[in-house]
mmCIF file of C-alpha atoms in Angstrom:
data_model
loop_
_atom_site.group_PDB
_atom_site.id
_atom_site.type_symbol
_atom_site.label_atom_id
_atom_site.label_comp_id
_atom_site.label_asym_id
_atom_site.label_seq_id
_atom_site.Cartn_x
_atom_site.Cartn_y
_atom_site.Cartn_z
ATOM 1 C CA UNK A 1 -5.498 -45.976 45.624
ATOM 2 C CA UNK A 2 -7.974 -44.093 47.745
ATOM 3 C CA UNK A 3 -7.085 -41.634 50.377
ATOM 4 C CA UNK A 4 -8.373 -40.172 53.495
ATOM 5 C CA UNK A 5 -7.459 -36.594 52.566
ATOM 6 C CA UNK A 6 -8.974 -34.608 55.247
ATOM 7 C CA UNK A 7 -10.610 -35.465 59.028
ATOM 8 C CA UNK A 8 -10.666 -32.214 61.363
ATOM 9 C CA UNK A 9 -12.949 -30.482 63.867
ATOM 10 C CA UNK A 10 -12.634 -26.663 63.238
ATOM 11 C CA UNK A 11 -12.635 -23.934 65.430
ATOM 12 C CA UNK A 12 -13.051 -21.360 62.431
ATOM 13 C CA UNK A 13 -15.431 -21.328 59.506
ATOM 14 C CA UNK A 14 -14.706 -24.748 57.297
ATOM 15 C CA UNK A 15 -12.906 -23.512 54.008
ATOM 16 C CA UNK A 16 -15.212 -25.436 51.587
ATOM 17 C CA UNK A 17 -13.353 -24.914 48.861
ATOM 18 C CA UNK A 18 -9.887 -26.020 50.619
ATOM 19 C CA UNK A 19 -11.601 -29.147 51.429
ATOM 20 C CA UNK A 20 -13.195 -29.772 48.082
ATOM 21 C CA UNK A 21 -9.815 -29.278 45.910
ATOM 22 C CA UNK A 22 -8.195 -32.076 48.405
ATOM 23 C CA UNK A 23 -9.844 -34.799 47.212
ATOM 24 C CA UNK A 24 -9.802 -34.323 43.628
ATOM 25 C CA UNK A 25 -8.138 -36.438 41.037
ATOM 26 C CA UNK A 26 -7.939 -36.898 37.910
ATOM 27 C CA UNK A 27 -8.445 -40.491 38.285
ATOM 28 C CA UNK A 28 -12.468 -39.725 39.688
ATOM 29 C CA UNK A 29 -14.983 -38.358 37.721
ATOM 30 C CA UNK A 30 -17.547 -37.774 40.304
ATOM 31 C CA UNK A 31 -17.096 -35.513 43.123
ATOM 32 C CA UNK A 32 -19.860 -35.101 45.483
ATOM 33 C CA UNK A 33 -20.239 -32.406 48.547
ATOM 34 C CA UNK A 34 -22.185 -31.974 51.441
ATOM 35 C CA UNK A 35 -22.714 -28.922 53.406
ATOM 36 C CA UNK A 36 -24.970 -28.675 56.621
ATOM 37 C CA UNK A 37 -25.366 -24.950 57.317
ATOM 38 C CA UNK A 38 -27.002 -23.949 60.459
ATOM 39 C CA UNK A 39 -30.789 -23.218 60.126
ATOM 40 C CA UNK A 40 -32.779 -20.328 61.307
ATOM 41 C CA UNK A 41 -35.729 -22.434 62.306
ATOM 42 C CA UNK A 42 -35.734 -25.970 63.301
ATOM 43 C CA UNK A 43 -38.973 -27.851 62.942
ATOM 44 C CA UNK A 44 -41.231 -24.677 65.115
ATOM 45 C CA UNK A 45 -38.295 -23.419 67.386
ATOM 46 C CA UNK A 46 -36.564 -19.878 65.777
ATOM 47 C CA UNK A 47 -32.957 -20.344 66.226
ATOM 48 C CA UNK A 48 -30.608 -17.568 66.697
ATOM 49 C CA UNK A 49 -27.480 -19.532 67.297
ATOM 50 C CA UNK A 50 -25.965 -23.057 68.127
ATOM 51 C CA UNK A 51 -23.144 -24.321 70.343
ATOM 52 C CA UNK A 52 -21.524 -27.417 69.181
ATOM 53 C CA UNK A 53 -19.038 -29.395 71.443
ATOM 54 C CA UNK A 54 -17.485 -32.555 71.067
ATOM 55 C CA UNK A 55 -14.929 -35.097 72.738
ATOM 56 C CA UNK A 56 -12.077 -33.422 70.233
ATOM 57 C CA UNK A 57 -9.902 -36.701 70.619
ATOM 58 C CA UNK A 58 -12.452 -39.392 70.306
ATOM 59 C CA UNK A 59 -14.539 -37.121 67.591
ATOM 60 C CA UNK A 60 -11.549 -37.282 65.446
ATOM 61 C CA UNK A 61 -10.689 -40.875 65.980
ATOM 62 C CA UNK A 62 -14.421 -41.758 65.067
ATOM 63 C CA UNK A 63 -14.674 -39.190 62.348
ATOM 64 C CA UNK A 64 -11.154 -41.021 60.745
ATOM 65 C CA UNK A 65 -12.373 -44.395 61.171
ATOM 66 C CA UNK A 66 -15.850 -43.472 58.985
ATOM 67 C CA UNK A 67 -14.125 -42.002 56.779
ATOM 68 C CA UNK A 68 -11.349 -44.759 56.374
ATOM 69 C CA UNK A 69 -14.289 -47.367 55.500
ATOM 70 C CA UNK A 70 -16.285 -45.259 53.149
ATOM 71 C CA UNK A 71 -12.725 -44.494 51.256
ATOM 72 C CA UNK A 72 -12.134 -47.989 51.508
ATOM 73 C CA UNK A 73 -15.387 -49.692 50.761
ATOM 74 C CA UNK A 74 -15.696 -47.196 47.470
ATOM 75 C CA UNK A 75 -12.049 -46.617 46.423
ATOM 76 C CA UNK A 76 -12.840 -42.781 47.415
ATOM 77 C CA UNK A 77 -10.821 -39.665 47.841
ATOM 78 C CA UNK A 78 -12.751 -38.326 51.199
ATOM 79 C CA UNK A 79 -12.541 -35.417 53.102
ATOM 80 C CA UNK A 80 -14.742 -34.516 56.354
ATOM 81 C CA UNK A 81 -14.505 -31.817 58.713
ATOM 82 C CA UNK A 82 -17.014 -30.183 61.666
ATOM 83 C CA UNK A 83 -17.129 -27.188 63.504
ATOM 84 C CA UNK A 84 -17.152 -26.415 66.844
ATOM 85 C CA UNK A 85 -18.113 -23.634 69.024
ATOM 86 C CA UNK A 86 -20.971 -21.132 68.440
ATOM 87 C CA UNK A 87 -22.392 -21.190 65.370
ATOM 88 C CA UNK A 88 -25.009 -18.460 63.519
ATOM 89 C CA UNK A 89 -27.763 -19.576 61.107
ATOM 90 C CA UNK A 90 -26.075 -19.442 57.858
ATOM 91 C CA UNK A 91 -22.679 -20.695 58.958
ATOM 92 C CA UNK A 92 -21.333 -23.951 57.500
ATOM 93 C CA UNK A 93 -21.540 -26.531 60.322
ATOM 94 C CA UNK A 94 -20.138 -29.890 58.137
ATOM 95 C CA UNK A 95 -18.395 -30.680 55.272
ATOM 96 C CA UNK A 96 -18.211 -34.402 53.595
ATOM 97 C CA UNK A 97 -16.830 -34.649 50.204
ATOM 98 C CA UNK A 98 -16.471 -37.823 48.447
ATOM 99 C CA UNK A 99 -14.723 -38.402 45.310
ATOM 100 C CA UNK A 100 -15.035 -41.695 43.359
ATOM 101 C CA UNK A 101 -15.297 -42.805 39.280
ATOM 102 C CA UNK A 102 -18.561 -42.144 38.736
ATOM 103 C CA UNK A 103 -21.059 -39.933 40.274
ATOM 104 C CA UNK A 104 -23.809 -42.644 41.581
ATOM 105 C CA UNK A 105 -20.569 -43.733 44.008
ATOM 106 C CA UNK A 106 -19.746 -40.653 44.927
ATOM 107 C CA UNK A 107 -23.098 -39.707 46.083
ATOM 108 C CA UNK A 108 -23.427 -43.081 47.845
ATOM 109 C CA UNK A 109 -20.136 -42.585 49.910
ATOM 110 C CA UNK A 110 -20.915 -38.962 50.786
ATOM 111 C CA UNK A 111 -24.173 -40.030 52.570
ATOM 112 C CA UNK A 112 -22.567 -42.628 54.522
ATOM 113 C CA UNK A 113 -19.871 -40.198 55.456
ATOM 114 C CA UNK A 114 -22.657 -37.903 56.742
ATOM 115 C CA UNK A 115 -25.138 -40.145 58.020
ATOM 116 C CA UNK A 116 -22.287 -41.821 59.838
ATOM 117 C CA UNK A 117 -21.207 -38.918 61.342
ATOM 118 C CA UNK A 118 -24.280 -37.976 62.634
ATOM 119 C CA UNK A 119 -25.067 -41.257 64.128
ATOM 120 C CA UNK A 120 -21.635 -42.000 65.589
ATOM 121 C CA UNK A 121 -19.538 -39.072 66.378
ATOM 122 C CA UNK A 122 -19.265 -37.568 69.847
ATOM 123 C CA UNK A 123 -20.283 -34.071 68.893
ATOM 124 C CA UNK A 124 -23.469 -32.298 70.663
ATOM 125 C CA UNK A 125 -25.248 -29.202 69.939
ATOM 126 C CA UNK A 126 -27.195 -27.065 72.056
ATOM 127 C CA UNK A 127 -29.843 -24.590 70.145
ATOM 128 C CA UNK A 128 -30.660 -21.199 70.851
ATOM 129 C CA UNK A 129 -33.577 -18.993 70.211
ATOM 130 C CA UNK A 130 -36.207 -17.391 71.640
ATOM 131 C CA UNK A 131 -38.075 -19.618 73.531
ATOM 132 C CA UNK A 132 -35.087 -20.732 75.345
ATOM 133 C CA UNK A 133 -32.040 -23.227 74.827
ATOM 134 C CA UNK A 134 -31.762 -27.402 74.498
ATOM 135 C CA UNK A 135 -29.284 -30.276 73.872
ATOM 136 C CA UNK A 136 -30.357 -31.429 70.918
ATOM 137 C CA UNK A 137 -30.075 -35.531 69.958
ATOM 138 C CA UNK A 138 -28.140 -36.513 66.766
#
């Protein structure tokens, strides 16, 4: 039976690791991560930090629900979790982990998890640098 191991917004740096060993089983022979790490430079704007905010409650309850149907619709172990707060380039932003019986699966469910995420969850960041600061869509 697939589980919903992990849903959280974090206030401290994501422990990848943590996350990963949560949804593994011996049952699932492909486990598949995602990271999104804060970049230094987003398409020509230098960015020297980013804020990221978020409606905790509903965040979570959206965040659950994705990862509910991607465990569901691909008998998945999942795991998600985002930070909040300020953020450097380098730091570890999101985490989606998806493990499933084979790898092609795995990879599938991972990218809804993310792509979901981005698309539906009531989290906003604001970039930094040094020509200035913006709210940034998606």
């Amino acid at each position: 039976m697939a589980e919903v191991k992990c849903v959280s917004l974090e206030l401290d740096p994501i422990d990848v690791v943590g996350i990963v060993e949560l949804v593994k089983d011996d049952r699932f022979g492909g486990v598949v991560t995602f990271t999104g790490e804060v970049r230094a430079v987003t398409g020509d704007m230098d960015t020297s930090k980013l804020i990221y905010e978020a409606h905790s409650s509903m965040a979570v309850a959206q965040m659950k629900k994705i990862a509910e149907a991607a465990a569901s619709r691909w008998d998945a172990n999942v795991a998600v979790a985002h930070r909040i707060g300020e953020l450097l380039p380098g730091d570890v932003a999101v985490v989606c982990v998806a493990a499933c019986a084979h790898r092609a699966e795995a990879f599938d469910c991972c990218r809804f998890l993310i792509d979901r995420i981005k698309e539906d969850v009531p989290i906003w960041k604001k970039e930094f640098g040094k020509s200035g600061e913006a709210w940034i869509a998606g």
